[in-house]
PDB file of C-alpha atoms and ligand atoms in Angstrom:
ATOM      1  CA  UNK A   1     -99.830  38.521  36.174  1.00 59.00           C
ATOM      2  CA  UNK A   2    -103.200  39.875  35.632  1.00 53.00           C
ATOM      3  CA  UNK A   3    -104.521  42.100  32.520  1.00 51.00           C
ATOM      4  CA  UNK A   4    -103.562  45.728  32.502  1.00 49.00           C
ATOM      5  CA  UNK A   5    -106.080  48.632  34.691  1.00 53.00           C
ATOM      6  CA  UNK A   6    -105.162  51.503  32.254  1.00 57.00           C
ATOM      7  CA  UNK A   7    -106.051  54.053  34.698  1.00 70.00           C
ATOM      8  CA  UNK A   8    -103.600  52.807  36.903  1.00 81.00           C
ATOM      9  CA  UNK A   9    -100.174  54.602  37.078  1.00 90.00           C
ATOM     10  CA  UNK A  10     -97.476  52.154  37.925  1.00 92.00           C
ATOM     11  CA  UNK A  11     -94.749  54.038  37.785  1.00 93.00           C
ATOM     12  CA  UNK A  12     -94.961  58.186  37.532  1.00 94.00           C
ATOM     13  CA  UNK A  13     -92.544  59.913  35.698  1.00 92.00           C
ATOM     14  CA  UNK A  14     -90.365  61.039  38.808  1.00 93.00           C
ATOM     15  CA  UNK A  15     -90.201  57.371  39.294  1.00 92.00           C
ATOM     16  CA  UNK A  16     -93.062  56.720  42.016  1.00 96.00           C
ATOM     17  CA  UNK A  17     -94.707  53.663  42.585  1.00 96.00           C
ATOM     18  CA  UNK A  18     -98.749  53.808  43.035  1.00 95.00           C
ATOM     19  CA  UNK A  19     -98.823  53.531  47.097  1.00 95.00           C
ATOM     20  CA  UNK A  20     -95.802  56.346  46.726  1.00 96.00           C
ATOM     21  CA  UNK A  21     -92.860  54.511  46.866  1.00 97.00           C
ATOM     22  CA  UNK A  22     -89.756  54.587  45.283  1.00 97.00           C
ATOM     23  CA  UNK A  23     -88.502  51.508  42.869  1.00 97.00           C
ATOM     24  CA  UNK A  24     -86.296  49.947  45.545  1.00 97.00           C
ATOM     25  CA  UNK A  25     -88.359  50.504  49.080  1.00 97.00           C
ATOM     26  CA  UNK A  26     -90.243  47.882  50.133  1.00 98.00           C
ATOM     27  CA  UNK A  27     -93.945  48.797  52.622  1.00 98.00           C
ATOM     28  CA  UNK A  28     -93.329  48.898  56.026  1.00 98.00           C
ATOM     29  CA  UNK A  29     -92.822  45.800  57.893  1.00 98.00           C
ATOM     30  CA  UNK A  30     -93.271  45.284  61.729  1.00 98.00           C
ATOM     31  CA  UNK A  31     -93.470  41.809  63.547  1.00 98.00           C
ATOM     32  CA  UNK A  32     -94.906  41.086  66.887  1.00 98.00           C
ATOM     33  CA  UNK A  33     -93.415  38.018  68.680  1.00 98.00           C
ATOM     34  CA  UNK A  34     -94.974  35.890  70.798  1.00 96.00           C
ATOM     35  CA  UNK A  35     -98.562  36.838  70.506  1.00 97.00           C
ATOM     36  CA  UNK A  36    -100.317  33.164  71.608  1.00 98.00           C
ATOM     37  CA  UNK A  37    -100.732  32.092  74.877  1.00 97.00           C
ATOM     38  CA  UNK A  38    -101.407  28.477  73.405  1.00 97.00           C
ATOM     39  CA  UNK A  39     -98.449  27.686  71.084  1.00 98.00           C
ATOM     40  CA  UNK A  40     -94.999  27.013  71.450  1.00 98.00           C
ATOM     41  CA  UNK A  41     -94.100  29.812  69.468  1.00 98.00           C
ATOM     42  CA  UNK A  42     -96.085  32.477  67.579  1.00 98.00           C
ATOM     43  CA  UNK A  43     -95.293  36.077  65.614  1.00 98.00           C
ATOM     44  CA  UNK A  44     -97.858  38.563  64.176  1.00 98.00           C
ATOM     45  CA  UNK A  45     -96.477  40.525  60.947  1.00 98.00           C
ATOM     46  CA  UNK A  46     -98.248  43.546  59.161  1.00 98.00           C
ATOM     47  CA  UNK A  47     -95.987  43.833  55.481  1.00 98.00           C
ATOM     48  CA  UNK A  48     -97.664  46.785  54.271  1.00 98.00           C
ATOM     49  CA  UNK A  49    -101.427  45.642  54.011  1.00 97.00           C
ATOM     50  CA  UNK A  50    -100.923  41.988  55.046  1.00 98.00           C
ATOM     51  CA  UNK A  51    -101.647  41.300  58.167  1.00 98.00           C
ATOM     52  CA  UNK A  52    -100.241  37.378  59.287  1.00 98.00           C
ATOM     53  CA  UNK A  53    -100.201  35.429  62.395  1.00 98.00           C
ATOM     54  CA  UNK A  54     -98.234  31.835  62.730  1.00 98.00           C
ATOM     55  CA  UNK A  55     -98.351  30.140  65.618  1.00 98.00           C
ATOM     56  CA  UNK A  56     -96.234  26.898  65.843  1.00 98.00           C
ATOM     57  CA  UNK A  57     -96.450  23.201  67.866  1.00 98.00           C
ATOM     58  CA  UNK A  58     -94.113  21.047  68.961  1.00 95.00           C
ATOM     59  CA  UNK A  59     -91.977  19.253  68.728  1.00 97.00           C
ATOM     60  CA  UNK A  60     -95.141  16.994  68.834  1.00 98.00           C
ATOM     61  CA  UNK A  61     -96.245  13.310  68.246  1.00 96.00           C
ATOM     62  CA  UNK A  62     -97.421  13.010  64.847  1.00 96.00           C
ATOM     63  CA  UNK A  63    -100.658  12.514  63.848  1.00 94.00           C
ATOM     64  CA  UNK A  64    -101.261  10.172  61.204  1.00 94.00           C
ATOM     65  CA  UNK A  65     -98.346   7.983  62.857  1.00 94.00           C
ATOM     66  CA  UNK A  66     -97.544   7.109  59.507  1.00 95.00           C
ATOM     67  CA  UNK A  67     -95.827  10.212  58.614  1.00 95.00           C
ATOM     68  CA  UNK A  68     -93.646   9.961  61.500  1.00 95.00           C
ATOM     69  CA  UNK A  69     -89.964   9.304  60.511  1.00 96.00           C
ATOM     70  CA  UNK A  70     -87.817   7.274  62.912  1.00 95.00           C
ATOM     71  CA  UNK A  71     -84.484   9.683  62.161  1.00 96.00           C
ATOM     72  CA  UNK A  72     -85.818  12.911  62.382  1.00 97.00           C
ATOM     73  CA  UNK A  73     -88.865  15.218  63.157  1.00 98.00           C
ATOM     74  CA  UNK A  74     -90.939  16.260  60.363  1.00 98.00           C
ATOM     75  CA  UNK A  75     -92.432  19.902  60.040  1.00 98.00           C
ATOM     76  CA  UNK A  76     -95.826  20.575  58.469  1.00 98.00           C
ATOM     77  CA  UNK A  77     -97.290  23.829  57.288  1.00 98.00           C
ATOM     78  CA  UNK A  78    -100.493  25.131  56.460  1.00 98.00           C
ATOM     79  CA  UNK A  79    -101.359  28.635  54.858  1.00 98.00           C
ATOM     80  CA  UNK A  80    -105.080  29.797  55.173  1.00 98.00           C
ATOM     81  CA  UNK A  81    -106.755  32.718  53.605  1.00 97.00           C
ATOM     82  CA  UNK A  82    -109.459  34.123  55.932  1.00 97.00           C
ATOM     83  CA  UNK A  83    -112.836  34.555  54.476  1.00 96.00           C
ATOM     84  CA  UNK A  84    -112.801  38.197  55.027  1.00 97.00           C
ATOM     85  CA  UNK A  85    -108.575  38.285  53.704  1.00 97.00           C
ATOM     86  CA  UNK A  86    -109.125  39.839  50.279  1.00 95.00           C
ATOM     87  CA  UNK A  87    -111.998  42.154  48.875  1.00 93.00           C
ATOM     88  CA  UNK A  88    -114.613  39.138  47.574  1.00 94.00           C
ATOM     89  CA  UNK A  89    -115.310  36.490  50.019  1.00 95.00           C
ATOM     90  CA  UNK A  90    -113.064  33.594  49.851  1.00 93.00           C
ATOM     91  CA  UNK A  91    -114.474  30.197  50.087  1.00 93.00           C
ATOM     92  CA  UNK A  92    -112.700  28.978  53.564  1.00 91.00           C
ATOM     93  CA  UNK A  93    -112.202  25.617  52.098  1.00 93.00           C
ATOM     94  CA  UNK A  94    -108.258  25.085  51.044  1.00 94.00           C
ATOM     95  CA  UNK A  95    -107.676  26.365  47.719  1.00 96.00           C
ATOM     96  CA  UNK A  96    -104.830  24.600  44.952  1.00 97.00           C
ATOM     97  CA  UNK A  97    -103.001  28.016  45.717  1.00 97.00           C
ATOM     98  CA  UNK A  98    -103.173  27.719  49.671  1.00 98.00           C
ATOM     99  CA  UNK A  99    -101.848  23.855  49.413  1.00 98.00           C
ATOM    100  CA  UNK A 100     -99.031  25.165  46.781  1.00 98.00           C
ATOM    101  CA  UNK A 101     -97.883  28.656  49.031  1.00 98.00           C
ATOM    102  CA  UNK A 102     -98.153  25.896  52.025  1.00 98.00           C
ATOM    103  CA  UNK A 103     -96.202  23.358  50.438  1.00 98.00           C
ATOM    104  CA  UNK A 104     -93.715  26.135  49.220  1.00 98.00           C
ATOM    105  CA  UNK A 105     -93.111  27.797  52.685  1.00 98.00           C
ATOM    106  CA  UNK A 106     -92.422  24.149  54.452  1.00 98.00           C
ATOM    107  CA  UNK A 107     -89.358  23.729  51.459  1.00 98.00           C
ATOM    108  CA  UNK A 108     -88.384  27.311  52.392  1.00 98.00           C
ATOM    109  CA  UNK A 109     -88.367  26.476  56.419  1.00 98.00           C
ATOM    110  CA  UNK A 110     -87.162  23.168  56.090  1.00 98.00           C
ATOM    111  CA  UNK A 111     -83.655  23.854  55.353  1.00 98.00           C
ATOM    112  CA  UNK A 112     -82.700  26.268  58.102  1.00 98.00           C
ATOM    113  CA  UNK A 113     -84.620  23.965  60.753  1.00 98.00           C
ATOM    114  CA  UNK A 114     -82.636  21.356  62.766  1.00 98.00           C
ATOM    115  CA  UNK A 115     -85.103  18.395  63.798  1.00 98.00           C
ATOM    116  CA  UNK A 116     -82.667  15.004  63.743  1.00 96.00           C
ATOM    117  CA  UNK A 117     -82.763  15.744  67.769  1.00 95.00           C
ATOM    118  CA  UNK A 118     -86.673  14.953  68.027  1.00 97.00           C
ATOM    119  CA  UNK A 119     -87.222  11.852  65.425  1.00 97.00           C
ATOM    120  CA  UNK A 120     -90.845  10.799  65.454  1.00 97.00           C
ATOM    121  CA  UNK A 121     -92.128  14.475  65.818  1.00 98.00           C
ATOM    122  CA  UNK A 122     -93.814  17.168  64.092  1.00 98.00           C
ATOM    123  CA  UNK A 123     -93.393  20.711  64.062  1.00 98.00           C
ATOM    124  CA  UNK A 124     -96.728  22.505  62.693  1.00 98.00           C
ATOM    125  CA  UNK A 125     -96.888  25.567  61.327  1.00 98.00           C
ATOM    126  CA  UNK A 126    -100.140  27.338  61.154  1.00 98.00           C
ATOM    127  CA  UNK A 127    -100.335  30.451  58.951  1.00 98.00           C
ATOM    128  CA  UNK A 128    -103.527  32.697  59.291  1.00 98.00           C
ATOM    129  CA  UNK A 129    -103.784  35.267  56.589  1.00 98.00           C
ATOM    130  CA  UNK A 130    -106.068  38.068  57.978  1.00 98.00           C
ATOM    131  CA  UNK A 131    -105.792  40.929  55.017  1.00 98.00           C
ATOM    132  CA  UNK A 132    -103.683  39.927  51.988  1.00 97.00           C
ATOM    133  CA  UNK A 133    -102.261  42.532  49.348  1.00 97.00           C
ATOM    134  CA  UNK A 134     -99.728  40.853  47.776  1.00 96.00           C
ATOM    135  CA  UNK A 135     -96.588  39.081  48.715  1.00 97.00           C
ATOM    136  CA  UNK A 136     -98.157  37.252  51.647  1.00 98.00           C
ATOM    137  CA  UNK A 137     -96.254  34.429  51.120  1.00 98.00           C
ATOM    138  CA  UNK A 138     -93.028  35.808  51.877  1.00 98.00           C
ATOM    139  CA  UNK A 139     -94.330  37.899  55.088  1.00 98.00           C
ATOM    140  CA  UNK A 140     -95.850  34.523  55.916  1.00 98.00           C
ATOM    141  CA  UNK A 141     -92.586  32.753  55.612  1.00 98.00           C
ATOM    142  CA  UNK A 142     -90.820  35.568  57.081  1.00 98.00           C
ATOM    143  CA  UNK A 143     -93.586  35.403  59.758  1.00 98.00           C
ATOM    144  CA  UNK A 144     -92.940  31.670  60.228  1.00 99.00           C
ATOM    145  CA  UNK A 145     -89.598  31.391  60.861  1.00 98.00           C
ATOM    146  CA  UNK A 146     -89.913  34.237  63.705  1.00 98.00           C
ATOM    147  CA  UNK A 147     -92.532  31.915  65.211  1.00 98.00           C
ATOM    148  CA  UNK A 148     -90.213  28.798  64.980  1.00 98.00           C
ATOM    149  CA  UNK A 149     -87.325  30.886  66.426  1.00 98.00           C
ATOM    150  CA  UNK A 150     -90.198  32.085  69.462  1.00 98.00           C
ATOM    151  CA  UNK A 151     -91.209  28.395  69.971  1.00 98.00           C
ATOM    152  CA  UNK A 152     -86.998  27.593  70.349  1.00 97.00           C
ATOM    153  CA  UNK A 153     -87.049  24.973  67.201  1.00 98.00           C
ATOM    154  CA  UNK A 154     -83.323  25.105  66.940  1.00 98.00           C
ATOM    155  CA  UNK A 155     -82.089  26.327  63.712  1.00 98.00           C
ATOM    156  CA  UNK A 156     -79.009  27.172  61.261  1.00 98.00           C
ATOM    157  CA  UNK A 157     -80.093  30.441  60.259  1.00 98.00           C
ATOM    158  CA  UNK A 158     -83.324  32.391  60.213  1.00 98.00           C
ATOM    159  CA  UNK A 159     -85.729  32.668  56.660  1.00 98.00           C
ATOM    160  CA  UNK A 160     -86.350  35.981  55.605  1.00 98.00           C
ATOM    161  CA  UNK A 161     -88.394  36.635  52.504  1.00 98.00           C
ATOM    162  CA  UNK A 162     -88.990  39.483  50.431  1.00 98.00           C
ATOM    163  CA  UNK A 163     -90.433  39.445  46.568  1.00 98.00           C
ATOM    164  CA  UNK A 164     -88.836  41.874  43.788  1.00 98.00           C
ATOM    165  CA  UNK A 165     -90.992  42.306  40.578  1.00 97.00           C
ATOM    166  CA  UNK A 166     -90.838  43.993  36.743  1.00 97.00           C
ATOM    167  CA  UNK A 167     -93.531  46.793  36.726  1.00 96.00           C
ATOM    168  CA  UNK A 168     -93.903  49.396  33.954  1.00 94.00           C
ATOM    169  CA  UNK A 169     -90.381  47.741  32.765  1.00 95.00           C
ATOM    170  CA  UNK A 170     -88.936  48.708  35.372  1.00 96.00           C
ATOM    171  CA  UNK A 171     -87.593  46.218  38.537  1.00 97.00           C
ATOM    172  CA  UNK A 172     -89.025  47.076  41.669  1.00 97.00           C
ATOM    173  CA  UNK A 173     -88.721  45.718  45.322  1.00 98.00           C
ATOM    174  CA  UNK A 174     -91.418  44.292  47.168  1.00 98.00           C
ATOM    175  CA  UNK A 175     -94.522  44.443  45.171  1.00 96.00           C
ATOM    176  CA  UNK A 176     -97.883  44.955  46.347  1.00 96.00           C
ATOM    177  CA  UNK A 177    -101.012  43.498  44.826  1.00 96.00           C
ATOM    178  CA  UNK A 178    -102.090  46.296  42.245  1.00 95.00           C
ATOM    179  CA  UNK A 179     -98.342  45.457  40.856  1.00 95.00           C
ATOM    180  CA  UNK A 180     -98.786  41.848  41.064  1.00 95.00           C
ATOM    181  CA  UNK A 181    -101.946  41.903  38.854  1.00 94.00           C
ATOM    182  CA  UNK A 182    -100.950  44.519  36.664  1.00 93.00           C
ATOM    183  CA  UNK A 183     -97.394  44.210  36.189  1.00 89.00           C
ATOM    184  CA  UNK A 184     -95.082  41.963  34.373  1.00 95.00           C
ATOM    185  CA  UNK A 185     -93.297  39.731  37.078  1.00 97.00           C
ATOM    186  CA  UNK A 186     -93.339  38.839  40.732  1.00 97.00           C
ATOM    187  CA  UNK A 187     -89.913  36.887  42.209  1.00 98.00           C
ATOM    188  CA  UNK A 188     -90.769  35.598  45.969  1.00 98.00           C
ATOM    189  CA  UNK A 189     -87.714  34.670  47.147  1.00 98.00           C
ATOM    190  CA  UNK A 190     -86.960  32.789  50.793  1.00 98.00           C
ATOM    191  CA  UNK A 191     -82.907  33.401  51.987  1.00 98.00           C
ATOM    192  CA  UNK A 192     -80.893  32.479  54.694  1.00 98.00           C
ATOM    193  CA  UNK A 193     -78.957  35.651  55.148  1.00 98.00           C
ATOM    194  CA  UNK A 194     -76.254  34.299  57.395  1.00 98.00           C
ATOM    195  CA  UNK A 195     -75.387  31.315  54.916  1.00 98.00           C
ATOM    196  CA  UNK A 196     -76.031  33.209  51.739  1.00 98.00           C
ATOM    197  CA  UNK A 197     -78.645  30.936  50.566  1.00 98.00           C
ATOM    198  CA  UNK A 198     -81.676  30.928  48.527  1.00 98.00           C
ATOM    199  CA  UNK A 199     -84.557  28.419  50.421  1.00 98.00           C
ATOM    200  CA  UNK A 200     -87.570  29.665  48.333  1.00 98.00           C
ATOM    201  CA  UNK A 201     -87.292  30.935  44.924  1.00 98.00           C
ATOM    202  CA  UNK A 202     -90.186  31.434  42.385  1.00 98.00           C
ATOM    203  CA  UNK A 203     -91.077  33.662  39.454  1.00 97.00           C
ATOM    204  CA  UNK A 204     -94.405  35.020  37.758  1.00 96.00           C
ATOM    205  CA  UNK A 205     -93.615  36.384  34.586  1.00 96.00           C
ATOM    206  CA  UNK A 206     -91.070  36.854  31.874  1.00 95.00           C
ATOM    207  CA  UNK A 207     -87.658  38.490  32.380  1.00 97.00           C
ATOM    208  CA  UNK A 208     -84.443  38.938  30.505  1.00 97.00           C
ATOM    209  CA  UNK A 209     -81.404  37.306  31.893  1.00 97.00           C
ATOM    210  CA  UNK A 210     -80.212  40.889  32.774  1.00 98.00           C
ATOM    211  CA  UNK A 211     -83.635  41.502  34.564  1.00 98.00           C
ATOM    212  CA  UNK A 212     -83.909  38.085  36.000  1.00 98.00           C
ATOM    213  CA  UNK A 213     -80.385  38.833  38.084  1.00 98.00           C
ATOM    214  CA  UNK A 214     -81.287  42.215  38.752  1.00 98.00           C
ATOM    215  CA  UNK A 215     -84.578  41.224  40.139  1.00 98.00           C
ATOM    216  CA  UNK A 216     -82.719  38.851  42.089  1.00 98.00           C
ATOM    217  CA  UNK A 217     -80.225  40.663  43.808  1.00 98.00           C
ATOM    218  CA  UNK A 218     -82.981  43.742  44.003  1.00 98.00           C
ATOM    219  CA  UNK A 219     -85.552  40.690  46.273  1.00 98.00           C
ATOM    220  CA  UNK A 220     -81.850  39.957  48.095  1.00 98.00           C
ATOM    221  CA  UNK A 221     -81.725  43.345  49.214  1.00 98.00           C
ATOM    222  CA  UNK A 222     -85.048  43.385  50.416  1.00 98.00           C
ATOM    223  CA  UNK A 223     -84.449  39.974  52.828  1.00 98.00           C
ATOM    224  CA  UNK A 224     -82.084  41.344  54.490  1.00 98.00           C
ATOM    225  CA  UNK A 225     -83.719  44.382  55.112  1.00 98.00           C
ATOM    226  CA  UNK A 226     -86.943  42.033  56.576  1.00 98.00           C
ATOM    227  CA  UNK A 227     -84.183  40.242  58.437  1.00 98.00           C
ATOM    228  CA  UNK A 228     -83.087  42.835  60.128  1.00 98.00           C
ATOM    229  CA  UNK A 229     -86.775  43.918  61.969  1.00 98.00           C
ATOM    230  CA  UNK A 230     -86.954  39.948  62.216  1.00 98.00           C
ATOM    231  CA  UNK A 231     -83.958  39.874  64.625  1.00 98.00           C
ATOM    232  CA  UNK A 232     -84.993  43.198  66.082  1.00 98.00           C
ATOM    233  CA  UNK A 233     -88.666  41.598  66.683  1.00 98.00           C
ATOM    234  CA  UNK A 234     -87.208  39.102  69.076  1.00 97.00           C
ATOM    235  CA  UNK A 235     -84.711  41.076  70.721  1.00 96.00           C
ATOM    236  CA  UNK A 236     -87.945  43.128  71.565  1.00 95.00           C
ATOM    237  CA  UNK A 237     -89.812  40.055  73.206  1.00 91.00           C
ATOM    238  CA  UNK A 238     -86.777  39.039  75.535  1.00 82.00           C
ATOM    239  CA  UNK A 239     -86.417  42.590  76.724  1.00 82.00           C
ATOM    240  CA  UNK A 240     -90.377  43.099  77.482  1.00 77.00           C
ATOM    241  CA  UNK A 241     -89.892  39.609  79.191  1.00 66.00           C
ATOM    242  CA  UNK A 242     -87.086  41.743  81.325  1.00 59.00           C
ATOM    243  CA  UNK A 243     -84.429  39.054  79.782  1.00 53.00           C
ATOM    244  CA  UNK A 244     -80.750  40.678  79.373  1.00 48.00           C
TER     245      UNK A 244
HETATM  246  P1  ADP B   1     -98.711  36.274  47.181  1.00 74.13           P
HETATM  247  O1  ADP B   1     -99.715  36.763  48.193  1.00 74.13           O
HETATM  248  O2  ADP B   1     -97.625  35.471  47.810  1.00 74.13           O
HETATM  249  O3  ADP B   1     -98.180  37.381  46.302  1.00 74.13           O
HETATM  250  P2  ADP B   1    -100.216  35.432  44.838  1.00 74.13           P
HETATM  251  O4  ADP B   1     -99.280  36.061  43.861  1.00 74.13           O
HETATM  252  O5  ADP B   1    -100.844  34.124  44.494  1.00 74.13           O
HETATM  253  O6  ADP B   1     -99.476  35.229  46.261  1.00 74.13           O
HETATM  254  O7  ADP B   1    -101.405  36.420  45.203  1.00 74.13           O
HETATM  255  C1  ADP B   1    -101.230  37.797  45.132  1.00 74.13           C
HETATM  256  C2  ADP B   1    -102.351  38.463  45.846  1.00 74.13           C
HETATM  257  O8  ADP B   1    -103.583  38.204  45.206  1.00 74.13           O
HETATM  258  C3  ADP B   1    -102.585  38.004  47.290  1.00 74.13           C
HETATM  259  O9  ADP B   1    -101.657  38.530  48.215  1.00 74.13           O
HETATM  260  C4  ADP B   1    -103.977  38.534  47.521  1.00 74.13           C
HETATM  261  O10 ADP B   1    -103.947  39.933  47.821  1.00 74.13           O
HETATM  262  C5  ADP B   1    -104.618  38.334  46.153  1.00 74.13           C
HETATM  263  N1  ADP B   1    -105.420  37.103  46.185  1.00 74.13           N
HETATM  264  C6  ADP B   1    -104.987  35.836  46.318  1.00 74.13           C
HETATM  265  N2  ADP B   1    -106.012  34.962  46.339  1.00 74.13           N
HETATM  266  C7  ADP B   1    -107.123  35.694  46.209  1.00 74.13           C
HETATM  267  C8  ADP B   1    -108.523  35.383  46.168  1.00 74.13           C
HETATM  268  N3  ADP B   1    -108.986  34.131  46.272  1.00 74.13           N
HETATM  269  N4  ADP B   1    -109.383  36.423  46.018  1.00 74.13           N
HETATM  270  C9  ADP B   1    -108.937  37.695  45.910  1.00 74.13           C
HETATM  271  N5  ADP B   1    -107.645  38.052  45.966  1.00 74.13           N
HETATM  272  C10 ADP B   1    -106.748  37.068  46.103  1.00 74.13           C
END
């Protein structure tokens, strides 16, 4: 949470967020499947202003060998920032916050993924942020799991992702990056709709128990909205393919 613009309106009296939303709408979300020739599995996602394409490998040898693991496969994940992703140049070298939202979105996939079927391999998962605004690493991980379902990893339930926040004391789905910076909380949170459970859960801020649940169930709501274009998003690929 960044300091305050005070020219910046949060939250207008009639209850409108700055890019015109209401408190519990989250930006538009559409997701392209199967967008690379090259990988096993890929998806494209625009969430609002981010703009995110995964493409996954394998089930793969692993490469050091020493990370293989005789039981099961292993996946890997890497988020990357563009140069040209956010308004200053960013130094294409991996940031501390590239390795952590990496890091993060493997725990979040890891879960739902079942790999005990292809011991010794890897599954990578390459995330290329093109344009961020805020809450990329949930339309990443949203992103990712699309690409893992494209590429046929088999799995117990899809990730979707969706953030909920505290702006202008107020909780609000699905914040964008003027909130982030200028608000008072960000919750990404990673859930497996058809099991009910949480696979990536952070928070950004200080919130009242009250809040903290509402926020909660508010970023809830918001998954299963993203799950529902996620399902719809590969539906679309089988029928362009002329599948039944
Ligand atoms: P998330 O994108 O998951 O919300 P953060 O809260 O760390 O992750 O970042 C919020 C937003 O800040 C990003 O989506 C991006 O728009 C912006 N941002 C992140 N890193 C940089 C950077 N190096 N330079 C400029 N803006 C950045």
């Amino acid at each position: 949470m960044g300091g305050r613009d005070t020219d910046l309106v949060l939250l207008d009296a009639n209850g409108i967020r700055c890019d015109g939303r209401k408190v519990d709408e989250t930006r538009k979300v559409t997701i392209k499947v199967g967008v690379l020739k090259n990988a096993n599995g890929s998806a494209y996602i625009e969430f609002g202003n981010n703009k995110i394409l995964v493409g996954v490998f394998g089930p793969r040898d692993v490469h050091p060998k020493h990370l293989a693991n005789t039981d099961t496969g292993i996946i890997r994940c890497r988020y990357h920032m563009s140069p040209f992703s956010v308004t200053e140049r960013k130094n294409p070298a991996p940031s501390r916050r590239e390795i952590e939202i990496g890091k993060v979105i493997k725990e979040a996939l890891q879960p739902s993924l079942i790999l005990d079927k292809f011991p010794r391999t890897t599954v990578d998962v390459f995330i290329e942020v093109l344009q961020a605004d805020g809450g990329s690493r949930c339309a990443a991980l949203a992103a990712a799991s699309v690409a893992l379902a494209d590429a046929g990893i088999p799995m117990r339930d899809m990730v979707c992702a969706c953030a909920a926040g505290k702006v202008a004391d107020t909780i609000v789905l699905d914040i964008n990056n003027e909130e982030d910076q200028a608000g008072q909380a960000d919750m990404p949170v990673g859930y497996m709709p058809n099991l009910g459970k949480i696979t990536l859960f952070q928070l950004d801020g200080v919130l009242t128990s009250d809040e903290y649940k509402k926020c909660l169930e508010t970023a809830i709501v918001g998954c299963k909205q993203v799950y529902e274009i996620q399902k719809q998003a590969i539906q679309n690929k089988f029928f362009e393919n002329g599948a039944d």
